[in-house]
XYZ file of C-alpha atoms in Angstrom:
364
model
C 10.860 24.464 1.666
C 10.415 20.947 0.424
C 12.289 19.708 3.492
C 9.613 21.117 5.793
C 6.941 19.322 3.772
C 8.852 16.050 3.998
C 9.276 16.443 7.762
C 5.523 16.925 8.102
C 4.929 13.727 6.146
C 7.521 11.854 8.203
C 5.771 12.902 11.406
C 2.355 11.909 10.059
C 3.735 8.481 9.215
C 4.665 7.945 12.881
C 1.208 8.835 14.183
C -2.073 6.993 14.321
C -4.297 7.799 11.337
C -6.382 10.893 11.959
C -4.069 12.388 14.579
C -4.033 16.186 14.357
C -0.734 18.059 14.145
C -0.477 21.305 16.069
C 2.658 22.890 14.641
C 4.709 24.966 17.047
C 6.018 28.182 15.504
C 7.154 29.710 18.772
C 10.378 31.738 18.998
C 10.240 32.933 15.379
C 9.543 29.372 14.200
C 12.546 28.066 16.135
C 14.675 30.762 14.555
C 13.666 30.006 10.955
C 11.356 32.987 10.293
C 7.799 32.790 11.558
C 5.748 34.115 8.631
C 7.266 32.062 5.769
C 7.270 28.927 7.928
C 3.681 29.507 9.066
C 2.562 29.988 5.481
C 4.136 26.692 4.434
C 2.783 24.778 7.413
C -0.715 26.143 6.847
C -0.507 25.106 3.200
C 0.575 21.620 4.263
C -2.678 21.173 6.156
C -1.636 21.136 9.810
C -4.577 21.371 12.174
C -3.322 24.491 13.958
C -0.311 26.686 14.550
C 0.864 27.508 18.067
C 3.046 30.254 19.492
C 3.490 32.144 22.720
C 4.385 35.491 21.146
C 1.498 37.878 20.481
C 3.389 40.024 17.963
C 4.422 36.986 15.943
C 0.864 35.659 15.978
C -0.438 39.005 14.713
C 2.231 39.013 11.991
C 0.981 35.597 10.871
C -2.592 36.866 10.784
C -1.568 39.947 8.794
C 0.136 37.666 6.298
C -3.309 36.334 5.481
C -3.223 33.016 7.329
C -6.756 32.373 8.518
C -6.434 28.997 10.260
C -6.357 28.221 13.957
C -3.590 29.867 15.987
C -3.264 28.625 19.550
C -1.559 30.946 21.992
C 0.569 29.103 24.500
C 0.251 30.291 28.088
C 1.782 33.556 29.180
C -0.873 36.226 28.708
C -2.400 38.149 31.587
C -6.202 38.227 31.873
C -6.442 41.814 30.597
C -4.834 40.697 27.298
C -7.631 38.285 26.418
C -9.594 40.889 24.526
C -6.593 41.549 22.273
C -6.210 37.839 21.554
C -9.850 37.502 20.572
C -9.661 40.611 18.395
C -7.100 38.816 16.212
C -8.929 35.471 16.324
C -6.249 33.856 18.477
C -7.175 30.954 20.749
C -6.245 31.652 24.386
C -4.698 29.123 26.721
C -6.402 29.142 30.107
C -5.040 27.878 33.428
C -6.638 30.221 35.954
C -10.186 31.399 36.473
C -9.339 35.090 36.073
C -8.259 34.492 32.469
C -11.292 32.319 31.763
C -13.643 34.979 33.099
C -11.832 37.626 31.037
C -12.476 35.607 27.890
C -16.130 35.189 28.848
C -16.460 38.934 29.362
C -14.668 39.882 26.131
C -16.356 37.310 23.879
C -19.389 38.389 21.878
C -20.132 34.829 20.741
C -19.162 31.270 21.717
C -15.357 31.352 21.709
C -12.842 28.525 21.788
C -10.259 28.219 24.538
C -7.676 25.573 25.318
C -6.858 24.642 28.896
C -3.370 23.618 29.928
C -2.864 21.036 32.653
C 0.353 20.661 34.635
C 1.063 16.923 34.696
C 4.484 17.268 36.238
C 6.545 19.876 34.391
C 5.809 22.500 37.018
C 5.858 25.495 34.698
C 2.398 26.570 33.526
C -0.995 24.900 33.841
C -3.711 24.050 36.286
C -2.418 21.332 38.611
C -3.515 17.861 37.568
C -5.257 17.260 40.900
C -7.426 20.342 40.337
C -7.940 19.938 36.596
C -11.312 18.181 36.382
C -13.381 20.589 38.530
C -11.550 23.573 37.021
C -12.209 22.524 33.424
C -15.857 21.789 34.183
C -16.239 25.219 35.779
C -14.658 26.946 32.776
C -16.944 25.041 30.405
C -19.976 26.547 32.147
C -18.938 30.164 31.598
C -20.976 32.152 29.056
C -19.491 32.235 25.543
C -16.575 29.972 26.521
C -16.131 26.727 24.602
C -13.476 24.295 25.818
C -12.210 23.149 22.432
C -8.985 21.641 23.678
C -7.145 20.448 26.752
C -3.409 19.844 26.638
C -0.305 19.291 28.705
C 3.454 19.266 28.173
C 5.733 16.574 29.600
C 9.006 17.004 27.687
C 12.106 14.857 28.064
C 15.502 14.439 26.471
C 16.640 10.903 27.290
C 15.272 7.436 27.954
C 15.086 7.983 31.704
C 12.947 11.046 31.079
C 10.738 9.046 28.727
C 9.590 6.845 31.613
C 8.671 9.934 33.632
C 6.858 11.411 30.645
C 4.847 8.250 30.059
C 3.560 8.546 33.613
C 2.421 12.089 32.895
C 0.629 10.919 29.760
C -1.283 8.292 31.738
C -2.281 10.897 34.283
C -3.495 13.197 31.520
C -5.516 10.384 29.943
C -7.239 9.805 33.279
C -8.229 13.472 33.449
C -9.785 13.349 29.969
C -11.628 10.145 30.879
C -12.943 11.734 34.080
C -14.226 14.727 32.120
C -16.062 12.411 29.737
C -17.728 10.693 32.680
C -18.931 14.117 33.785
C -20.420 14.703 30.338
C -17.671 16.903 28.859
C -16.146 15.383 25.736
C -13.234 17.583 24.755
C -12.813 17.774 20.964
C -9.010 18.186 20.936
C -6.672 16.551 23.444
C -2.889 16.735 23.226
C -0.066 15.551 25.446
C 2.784 14.322 23.239
C 5.286 16.595 21.545
C 8.279 15.811 19.320
C 10.084 13.612 21.838
C 7.011 11.533 22.585
C 6.361 10.973 18.893
C 9.992 9.997 18.223
C 10.133 7.560 21.122
C 6.737 6.006 20.436
C 5.113 6.937 23.733
C 1.415 6.178 23.934
C -1.602 8.199 24.964
C -5.294 8.386 24.148
C -5.109 11.871 22.649
C -6.074 12.847 19.126
C -3.369 15.506 18.592
C 0.358 16.067 18.974
C 2.120 19.410 19.248
C 5.349 19.188 17.269
C 8.210 21.639 17.109
C 11.698 20.162 16.922
C 11.042 17.410 14.409
C 9.260 19.691 11.968
C 12.490 21.648 11.695
C 14.588 18.493 11.467
C 15.989 18.811 14.979
C 16.065 16.139 17.646
C 14.835 17.039 21.152
C 16.801 14.064 22.477
C 20.431 13.827 23.488
C 22.670 12.364 20.788
C 22.048 8.700 20.106
C 18.810 8.424 22.069
C 16.409 8.512 19.111
C 16.609 7.954 15.383
C 15.670 10.833 13.118
C 14.903 8.654 10.110
C 12.809 10.650 7.659
C 13.598 14.010 9.248
C 16.269 16.451 8.126
C 17.168 20.019 9.145
C 15.340 22.642 7.128
C 18.288 24.969 7.697
C 20.357 24.101 4.629
C 23.239 26.544 4.840
C 24.692 29.611 6.517
C 27.031 31.452 4.181
C 29.005 34.645 3.868
C 31.732 36.016 1.589
C 35.283 37.112 2.145
C 35.334 40.868 2.657
C 39.095 41.050 3.175
C 42.193 38.983 2.507
C 45.220 39.904 4.608
C 48.725 38.870 3.545
C 50.955 39.239 6.572
C 54.758 38.859 6.203
C 56.860 37.052 8.777
C 57.757 39.254 11.713
C 54.655 41.395 11.497
C 53.047 42.339 14.799
C 49.676 40.568 14.503
C 47.467 40.114 17.579
C 44.267 38.605 16.147
C 43.433 35.244 17.686
C 46.280 35.565 20.170
C 49.015 35.310 17.530
C 50.921 38.423 18.723
C 53.546 38.398 16.047
C 54.263 36.025 13.173
C 57.173 33.642 12.860
C 56.143 32.828 9.300
C 54.066 34.604 6.700
C 50.311 34.060 6.999
C 47.289 34.763 4.846
C 44.045 35.519 6.689
C 40.519 36.135 5.543
C 37.622 37.979 7.128
C 33.878 37.404 6.729
C 31.224 39.852 7.888
C 29.684 37.533 10.455
C 30.398 37.441 14.155
C 28.898 37.167 17.598
C 26.015 39.449 16.675
C 25.063 37.009 13.910
C 25.235 33.892 16.045
C 28.844 32.763 15.680
C 30.965 32.108 18.760
C 34.548 31.284 19.549
C 34.924 27.530 19.980
C 34.698 26.205 23.517
C 37.883 25.146 25.250
C 39.324 22.101 23.522
C 37.135 22.533 20.449
C 38.229 23.615 16.977
C 36.016 25.492 14.548
C 36.186 25.635 10.793
C 34.285 26.860 7.749
C 34.332 25.736 4.129
C 36.037 27.473 1.231
C 36.266 25.881 -2.209
C 35.068 22.602 -0.758
C 37.781 22.408 1.884
C 37.956 23.186 5.582
C 39.436 26.466 6.757
C 40.266 26.976 10.455
C 38.657 29.804 12.395
C 41.239 32.014 14.087
C 38.960 34.406 15.922
C 35.322 35.494 16.259
C 34.619 39.100 17.216
C 31.363 41.025 17.440
C 30.844 41.535 13.711
C 33.677 39.626 12.023
C 35.243 36.186 11.885
C 38.895 35.791 10.926
C 40.043 32.696 9.062
C 43.391 31.003 8.514
C 43.791 30.837 4.726
C 46.932 28.726 4.735
C 46.731 26.784 1.492
C 44.468 29.414 -0.034
C 47.081 32.100 -0.609
C 45.346 33.077 -3.873
C 41.967 33.698 -2.179
C 40.162 36.830 -3.291
C 37.548 39.161 -1.860
C 34.021 37.981 -2.664
C 34.611 34.238 -2.469
C 31.833 32.223 -0.853
C 32.400 30.860 2.672
C 30.082 28.269 4.251
C 29.670 28.107 8.026
C 26.861 25.518 7.902
C 26.025 23.393 4.903
C 27.701 21.637 2.000
C 30.457 22.836 -0.299
C 31.552 20.189 -2.753
C 32.299 16.924 -0.969
C 32.637 18.578 2.450
C 29.801 19.404 4.819
C 29.433 21.105 8.183
C 26.187 20.025 9.818
C 24.227 22.161 12.242
C 25.115 19.547 14.880
C 28.841 20.066 14.244
C 28.454 23.838 14.155
C 26.641 23.722 17.513
C 29.061 21.175 18.931
C 32.150 23.350 18.832
C 30.163 25.986 20.699
C 28.951 23.305 23.157
C 25.333 24.140 22.423
C 22.371 22.198 21.155
C 21.514 22.631 17.468
C 18.377 24.554 18.429
C 20.334 26.919 20.670
C 22.798 27.521 17.846
C 20.037 28.263 15.352
C 18.342 30.644 17.780
C 21.536 32.695 18.017
C 21.715 33.125 14.242
C 20.203 36.579 14.499
C 17.797 38.370 12.211
C 20.733 40.350 10.873
C 21.255 37.359 8.595
C 19.051 37.576 5.494
C 17.016 34.421 4.894
C 16.429 32.792 1.534
C 13.704 30.190 1.239
C 13.732 27.519 -1.436
C 10.413 26.119 -2.567
C 11.767 23.225 -4.628
C 12.047 19.628 -3.500
C 15.642 20.100 -2.379
C 14.583 22.043 0.695
């Protein structure tokens, strides 16, 4: 996982010295496997890990990772005791949850408070944030360790909106300080803000996309210099080679009969593993022996290939859906493009039925 380490260093290089990195491992570490990724990130020295999934957070704890784990919002007040039992830091944005933490805590316990600075999803409204945070800070055994917000964007127009949210968040933190509450950890920027150089007065960023080598921006809106996808390849092997004579009644891929002889191959990957038929007007291919092979059809558990030019192909040969084979390469962006998805969406559909292999060397 050398690539993950390099992405962490690339992010650090874009931040002010001393800025904390809260590494997002939500959604099974963006589809890359939460426990191995969490172990590597913890070893790299990130300030904290963050996820919204309780089961994944517990799995990380059971793997022996003892550092800070911030739980994104989404837990009901009666779940706070369970979070504290596993030394997970709750996110608070209503008084019922804050009081539940106070009741469940046997000692001073850290919480983070989320402020809604415009996204409109979760968080205490910005207009109500200062009195709310001060009230939470006065509860027994509750320590406001962090205050954060989320103002994501995907293009330059959105960046201007996001910068306004950052300024509003800064004003909230300044108002708290005037009231005597100096919050140790403040965070408003995420991957997009770091890439685009937005400014705030916070001492932390919460990064997801860029750690995995993915851009949160639409194509061409931000450079990813120094970052590269940690997903290196998706591969399978031919489980069948079909040699179909001319005139045979073949229906796969809408052929419905052959005018000329055709050789097809099948790999044991399909919709259930994250592959899809190409969108209208798109063409999909995989790599075999360093050359491109067209995809004829994708079904639930199999993908059928056109092996024209590979008439001597044999069962067991390696097929690459994402990655490099010789001089040819299919990037995750290309793989996602013929499905008309974002790279992250494509990775998330590569289901857990695919076995993962992690490389610890410098190659990734």
